[in-house]
Coordinates of C-alpha atoms in Angstrom, one line a residue:
X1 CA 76.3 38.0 38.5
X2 CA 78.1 36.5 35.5
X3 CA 77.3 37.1 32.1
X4 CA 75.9 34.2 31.5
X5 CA 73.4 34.1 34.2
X6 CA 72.4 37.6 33.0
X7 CA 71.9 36.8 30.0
X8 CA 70.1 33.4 31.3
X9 CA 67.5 35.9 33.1
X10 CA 67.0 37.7 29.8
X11 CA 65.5 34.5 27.9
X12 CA 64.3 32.4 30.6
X13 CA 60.8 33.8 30.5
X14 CA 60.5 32.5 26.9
X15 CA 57.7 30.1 26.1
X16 CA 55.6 29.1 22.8
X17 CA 51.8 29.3 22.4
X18 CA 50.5 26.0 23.3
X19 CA 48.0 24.4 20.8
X20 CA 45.7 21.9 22.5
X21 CA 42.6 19.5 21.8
X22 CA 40.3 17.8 24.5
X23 CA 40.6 14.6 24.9
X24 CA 37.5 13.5 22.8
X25 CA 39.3 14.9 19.5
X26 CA 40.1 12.6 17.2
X27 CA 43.4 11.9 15.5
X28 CA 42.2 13.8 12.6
X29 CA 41.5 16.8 14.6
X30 CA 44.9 16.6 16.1
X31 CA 46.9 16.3 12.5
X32 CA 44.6 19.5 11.1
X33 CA 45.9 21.6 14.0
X34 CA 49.6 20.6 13.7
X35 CA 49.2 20.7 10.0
X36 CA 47.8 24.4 10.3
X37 CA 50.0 25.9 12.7
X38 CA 53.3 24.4 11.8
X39 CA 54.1 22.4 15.0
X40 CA 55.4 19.0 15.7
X41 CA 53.4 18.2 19.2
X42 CA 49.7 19.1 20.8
X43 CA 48.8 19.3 24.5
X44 CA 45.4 17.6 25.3
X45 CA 43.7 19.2 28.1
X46 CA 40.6 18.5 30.1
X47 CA 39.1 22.1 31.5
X48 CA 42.3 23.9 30.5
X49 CA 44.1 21.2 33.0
X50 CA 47.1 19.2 30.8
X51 CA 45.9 15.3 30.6
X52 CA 48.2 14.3 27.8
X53 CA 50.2 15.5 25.0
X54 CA 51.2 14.0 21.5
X55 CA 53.7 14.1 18.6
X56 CA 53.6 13.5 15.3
X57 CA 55.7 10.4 16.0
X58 CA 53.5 9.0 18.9
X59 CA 50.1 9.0 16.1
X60 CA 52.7 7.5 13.3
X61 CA 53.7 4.6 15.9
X62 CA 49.8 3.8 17.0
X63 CA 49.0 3.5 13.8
X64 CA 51.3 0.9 12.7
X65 CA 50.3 -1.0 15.8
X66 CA 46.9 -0.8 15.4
X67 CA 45.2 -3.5 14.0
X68 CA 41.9 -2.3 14.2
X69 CA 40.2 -0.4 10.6
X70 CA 39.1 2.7 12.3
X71 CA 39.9 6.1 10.2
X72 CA 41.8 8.8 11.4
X73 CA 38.5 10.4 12.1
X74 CA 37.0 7.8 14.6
X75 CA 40.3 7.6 16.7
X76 CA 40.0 9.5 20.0
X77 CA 43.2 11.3 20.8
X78 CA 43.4 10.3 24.1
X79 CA 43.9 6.6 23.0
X80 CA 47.2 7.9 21.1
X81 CA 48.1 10.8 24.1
X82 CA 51.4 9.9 26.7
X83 CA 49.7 10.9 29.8
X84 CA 50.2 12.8 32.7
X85 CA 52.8 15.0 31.1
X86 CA 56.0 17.2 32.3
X87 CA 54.6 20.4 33.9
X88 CA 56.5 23.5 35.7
X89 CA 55.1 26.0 37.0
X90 CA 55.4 29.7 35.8
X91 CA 57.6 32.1 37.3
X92 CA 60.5 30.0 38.7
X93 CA 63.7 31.4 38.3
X94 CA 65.4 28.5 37.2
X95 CA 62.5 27.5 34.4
X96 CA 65.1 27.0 31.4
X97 CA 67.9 24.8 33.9
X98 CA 64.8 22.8 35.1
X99 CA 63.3 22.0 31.6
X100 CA 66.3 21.2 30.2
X101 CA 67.1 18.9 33.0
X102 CA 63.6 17.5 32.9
X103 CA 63.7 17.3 28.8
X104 CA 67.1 15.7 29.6
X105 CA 66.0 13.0 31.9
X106 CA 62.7 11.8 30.4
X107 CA 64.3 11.9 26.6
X108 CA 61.3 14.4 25.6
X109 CA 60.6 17.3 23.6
X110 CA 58.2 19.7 25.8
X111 CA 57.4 20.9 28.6
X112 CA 54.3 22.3 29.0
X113 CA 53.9 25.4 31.4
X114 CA 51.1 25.9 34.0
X115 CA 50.1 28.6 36.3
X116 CA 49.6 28.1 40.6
X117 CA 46.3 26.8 39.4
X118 CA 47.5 24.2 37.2
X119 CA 46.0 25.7 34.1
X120 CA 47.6 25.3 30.8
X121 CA 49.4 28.7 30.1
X122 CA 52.5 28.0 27.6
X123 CA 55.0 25.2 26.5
X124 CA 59.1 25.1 26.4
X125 CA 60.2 23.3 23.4
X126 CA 63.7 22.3 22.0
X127 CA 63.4 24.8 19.7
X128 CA 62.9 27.7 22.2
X129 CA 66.0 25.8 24.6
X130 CA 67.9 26.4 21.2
X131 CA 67.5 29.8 20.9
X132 CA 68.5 30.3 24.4
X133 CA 71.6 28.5 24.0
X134 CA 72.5 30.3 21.0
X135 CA 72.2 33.5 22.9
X136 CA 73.8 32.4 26.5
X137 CA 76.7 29.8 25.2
X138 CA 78.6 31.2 22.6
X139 CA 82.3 29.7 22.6
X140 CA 81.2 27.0 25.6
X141 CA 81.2 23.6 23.5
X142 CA 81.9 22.4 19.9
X143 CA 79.6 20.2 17.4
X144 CA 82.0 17.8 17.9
X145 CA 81.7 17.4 21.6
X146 CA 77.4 16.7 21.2
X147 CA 76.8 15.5 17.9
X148 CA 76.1 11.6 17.1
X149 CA 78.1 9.6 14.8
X150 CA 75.6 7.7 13.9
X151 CA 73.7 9.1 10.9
X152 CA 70.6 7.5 8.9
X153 CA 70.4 8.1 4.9
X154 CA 68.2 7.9 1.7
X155 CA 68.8 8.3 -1.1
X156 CA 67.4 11.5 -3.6
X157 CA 65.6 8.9 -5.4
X158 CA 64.2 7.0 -3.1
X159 CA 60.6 6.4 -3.1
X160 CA 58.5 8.4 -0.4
X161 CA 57.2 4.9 1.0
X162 CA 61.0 3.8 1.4
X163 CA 61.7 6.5 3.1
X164 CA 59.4 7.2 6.0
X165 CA 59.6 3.5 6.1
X166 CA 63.2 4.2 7.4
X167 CA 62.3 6.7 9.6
X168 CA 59.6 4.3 11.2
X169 CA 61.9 1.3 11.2
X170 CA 64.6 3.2 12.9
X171 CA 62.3 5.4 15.6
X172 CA 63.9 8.5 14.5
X173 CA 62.4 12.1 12.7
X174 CA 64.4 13.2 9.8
X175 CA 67.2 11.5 7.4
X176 CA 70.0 13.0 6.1
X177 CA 69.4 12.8 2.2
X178 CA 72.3 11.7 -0.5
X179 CA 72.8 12.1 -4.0
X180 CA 74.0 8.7 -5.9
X181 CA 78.0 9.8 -4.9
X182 CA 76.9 9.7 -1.2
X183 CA 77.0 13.6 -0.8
X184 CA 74.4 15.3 1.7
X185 CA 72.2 17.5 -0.8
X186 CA 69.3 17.5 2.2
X187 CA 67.0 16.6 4.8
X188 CA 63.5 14.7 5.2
X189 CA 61.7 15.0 8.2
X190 CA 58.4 13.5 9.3
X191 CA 57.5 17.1 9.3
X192 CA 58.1 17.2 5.8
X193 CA 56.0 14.6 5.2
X194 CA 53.3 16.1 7.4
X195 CA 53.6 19.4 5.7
X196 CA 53.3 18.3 2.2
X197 CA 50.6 15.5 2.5
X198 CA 47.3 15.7 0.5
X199 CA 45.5 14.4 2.8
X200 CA 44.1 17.8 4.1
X201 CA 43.0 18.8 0.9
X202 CA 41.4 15.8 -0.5
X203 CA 38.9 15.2 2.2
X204 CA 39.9 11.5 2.4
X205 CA 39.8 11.2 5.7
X206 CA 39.4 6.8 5.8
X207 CA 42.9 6.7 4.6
X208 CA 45.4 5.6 7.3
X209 CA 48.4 6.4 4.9
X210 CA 48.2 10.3 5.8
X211 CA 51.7 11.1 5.3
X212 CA 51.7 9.5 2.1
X213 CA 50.9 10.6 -1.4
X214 CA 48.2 10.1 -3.4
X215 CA 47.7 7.5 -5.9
X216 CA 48.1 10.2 -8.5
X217 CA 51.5 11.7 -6.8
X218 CA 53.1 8.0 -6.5
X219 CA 55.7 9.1 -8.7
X220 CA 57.1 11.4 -6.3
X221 CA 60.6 10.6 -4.9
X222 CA 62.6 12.8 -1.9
X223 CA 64.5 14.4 -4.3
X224 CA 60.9 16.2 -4.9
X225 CA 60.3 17.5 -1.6
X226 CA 63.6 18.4 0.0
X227 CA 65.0 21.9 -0.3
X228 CA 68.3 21.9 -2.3
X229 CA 69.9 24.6 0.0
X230 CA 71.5 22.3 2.8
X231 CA 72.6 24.0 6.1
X232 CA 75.5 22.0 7.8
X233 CA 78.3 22.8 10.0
X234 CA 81.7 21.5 11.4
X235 CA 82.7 19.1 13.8
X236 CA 84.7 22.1 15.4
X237 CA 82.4 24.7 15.3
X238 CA 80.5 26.4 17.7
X239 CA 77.8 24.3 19.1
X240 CA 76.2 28.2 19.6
X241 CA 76.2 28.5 15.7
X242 CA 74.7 25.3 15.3
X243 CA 72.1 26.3 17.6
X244 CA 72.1 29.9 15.8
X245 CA 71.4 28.2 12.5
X246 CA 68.5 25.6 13.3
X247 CA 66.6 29.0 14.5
X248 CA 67.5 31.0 11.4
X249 CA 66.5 28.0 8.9
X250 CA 63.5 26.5 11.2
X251 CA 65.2 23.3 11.4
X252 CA 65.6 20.8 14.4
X253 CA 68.7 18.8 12.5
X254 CA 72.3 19.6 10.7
X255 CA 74.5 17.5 9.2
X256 CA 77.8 17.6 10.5
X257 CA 80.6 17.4 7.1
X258 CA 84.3 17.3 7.1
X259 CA 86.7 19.7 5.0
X260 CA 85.9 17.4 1.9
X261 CA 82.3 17.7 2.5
X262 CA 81.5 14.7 3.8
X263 CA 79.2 13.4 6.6
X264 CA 80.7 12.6 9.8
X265 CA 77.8 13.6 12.1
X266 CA 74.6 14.9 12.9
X267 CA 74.1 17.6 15.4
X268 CA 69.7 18.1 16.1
X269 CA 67.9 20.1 18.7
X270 CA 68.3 17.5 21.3
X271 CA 71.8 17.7 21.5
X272 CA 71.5 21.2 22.4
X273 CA 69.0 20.4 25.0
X274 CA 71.8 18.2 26.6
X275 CA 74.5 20.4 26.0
X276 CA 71.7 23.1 28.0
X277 CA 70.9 20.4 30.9
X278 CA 74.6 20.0 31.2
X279 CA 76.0 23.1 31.6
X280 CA 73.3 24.3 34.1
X281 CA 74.4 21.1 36.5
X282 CA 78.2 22.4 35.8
X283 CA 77.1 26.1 36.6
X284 CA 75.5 24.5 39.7
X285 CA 78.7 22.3 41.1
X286 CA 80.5 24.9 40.8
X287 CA 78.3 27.3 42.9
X288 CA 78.1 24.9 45.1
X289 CA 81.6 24.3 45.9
X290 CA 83.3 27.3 45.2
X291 CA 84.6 28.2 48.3
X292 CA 85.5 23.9 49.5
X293 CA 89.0 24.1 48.1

């Protein structure tokens, strides 16, 4: 047994407490829980059986297509839920190589675990495929060989509004955040947004605009709510240390910089999941065909 695989058996049996809401919940119910417990995604279940799941991102895109005036409060959750979602079952040797392949494949975030039953037990997220990598990988691939090109911006003083506006507009979670010279100095997530949003604590629950500031906090810019202590990395770096660092800094997204500092990439979670998915199919061709030539 390599090192790898031992190491592989070590972490496999990871999974993260699954949050969930029936199906009758509204989207208000949904947002207080993910607001509460710091997470990105809920499972709807019917009699502990998985029905549906939702993100953050699924309830933002309803919303702007709904043309209806229902409040957050009188939206069932299962009109907003992606149904029938990704299971495994508990106990399979291979759980991590087949929800990364599965993560992979149907371009999600999640997989949520059941038991021979079918009963909701667990979930596998990116962020516990990260950790794994970062433990199993070390040395395998550089940033450079996952990371996209392609990076989406704001400025520091940028209005909220303009901001999550760009993160609607271009169906993505976070943006890399510049000063005036075009220098990374942060990162705004729809997370952010969700964790800093006064609609909790106001008890306005007919606005629609829940990731938005108050009337009173319209001043506010994304210069106020991004931390000034920016994590990035190298395009030749270890992807491991990439992976290493999202965990340390509870972060799903690093800006990839150049020896002058600036931005050549962006290197998230995802991109780990891939690097995951693809080195289990390698491990698994060349199992396979070890002994052909």
């Amino acid at each position: 047994m390599t090192l790898a695989s031992r190491k592989l058996m070590e972490v496999q049996k990871f999974k993260s407490p699954v949050i969930t809401v029936d199906p009758q919940a509204s989207i208000h119910n949904a947002l207080v829980k993910m607001q509460l417990n710091f997470i990105k995604r809920i499972v709807i279940t019917d009699d502990n059986r998985p029905v549906g799941i939702v993100t953050e991102r699924d309830i933002s895109r309803f919303l702007e297509n709904d043309k209806t005036a229902r409040a957050l409060d009188e939206i069932p959750i299962s009109h907003v839920m992606r149904k029938n979602p990704i299971t495994i079952v508990d106990g399979l040797d291979d759980h991590f190589e087949q929800c990364t392949t599965r993560m992979d494949t149907f371009k999600i975030g999640s997989i949520v675990m059941v038991d021979s039953d079918g009963d909701t037990i667990g979930i596998v997220t990116k962020t516990d495929i990260t950790k794994a990598f970062s433990i199993i990988y070390g040395g395998r691939f550089k940033v450079k060989d996952y990371m996209s090109e392609k990076v989406i911006t704001c400025r520091e003083s940028d209005t909220l509004r303009y901001a999550l506006n760009m993160i609607n507009t271009n169906n993505i979670s976070r943006l890399v955040v510049t000063d005036n010279n075009g220098n990374p100095t942060g990162i705004i997530t729809t997370n952010t947004f969700l964790t800093h949003s006064s609609y909790f604590s106001n008890g306005k629950t007919r606005t629609r605009d829940y990731l938005l500031p108050t009337k009173e906090e319209t001043e506010l810019h994304v210069g106020d709510l991004i931390k000034k202590e920016l994590v990035t990395i190298g395009p030749e770096d270890d992807l491991a240390t990439a992976a290493q660092r999202m965990i340390k800094n509870e972060i799903s997204g690093i800006p990839v910089v150049n020896g002058e500092k600036k931005i050549v990439g962006i290197i998230t979670k995802f991109d780990v999941v891939r690097a995951f998915s693809d080195t289990g199919i390698n491990e698994k061709l060349k199992t396979k065909y070890k002994n052909v030539y």
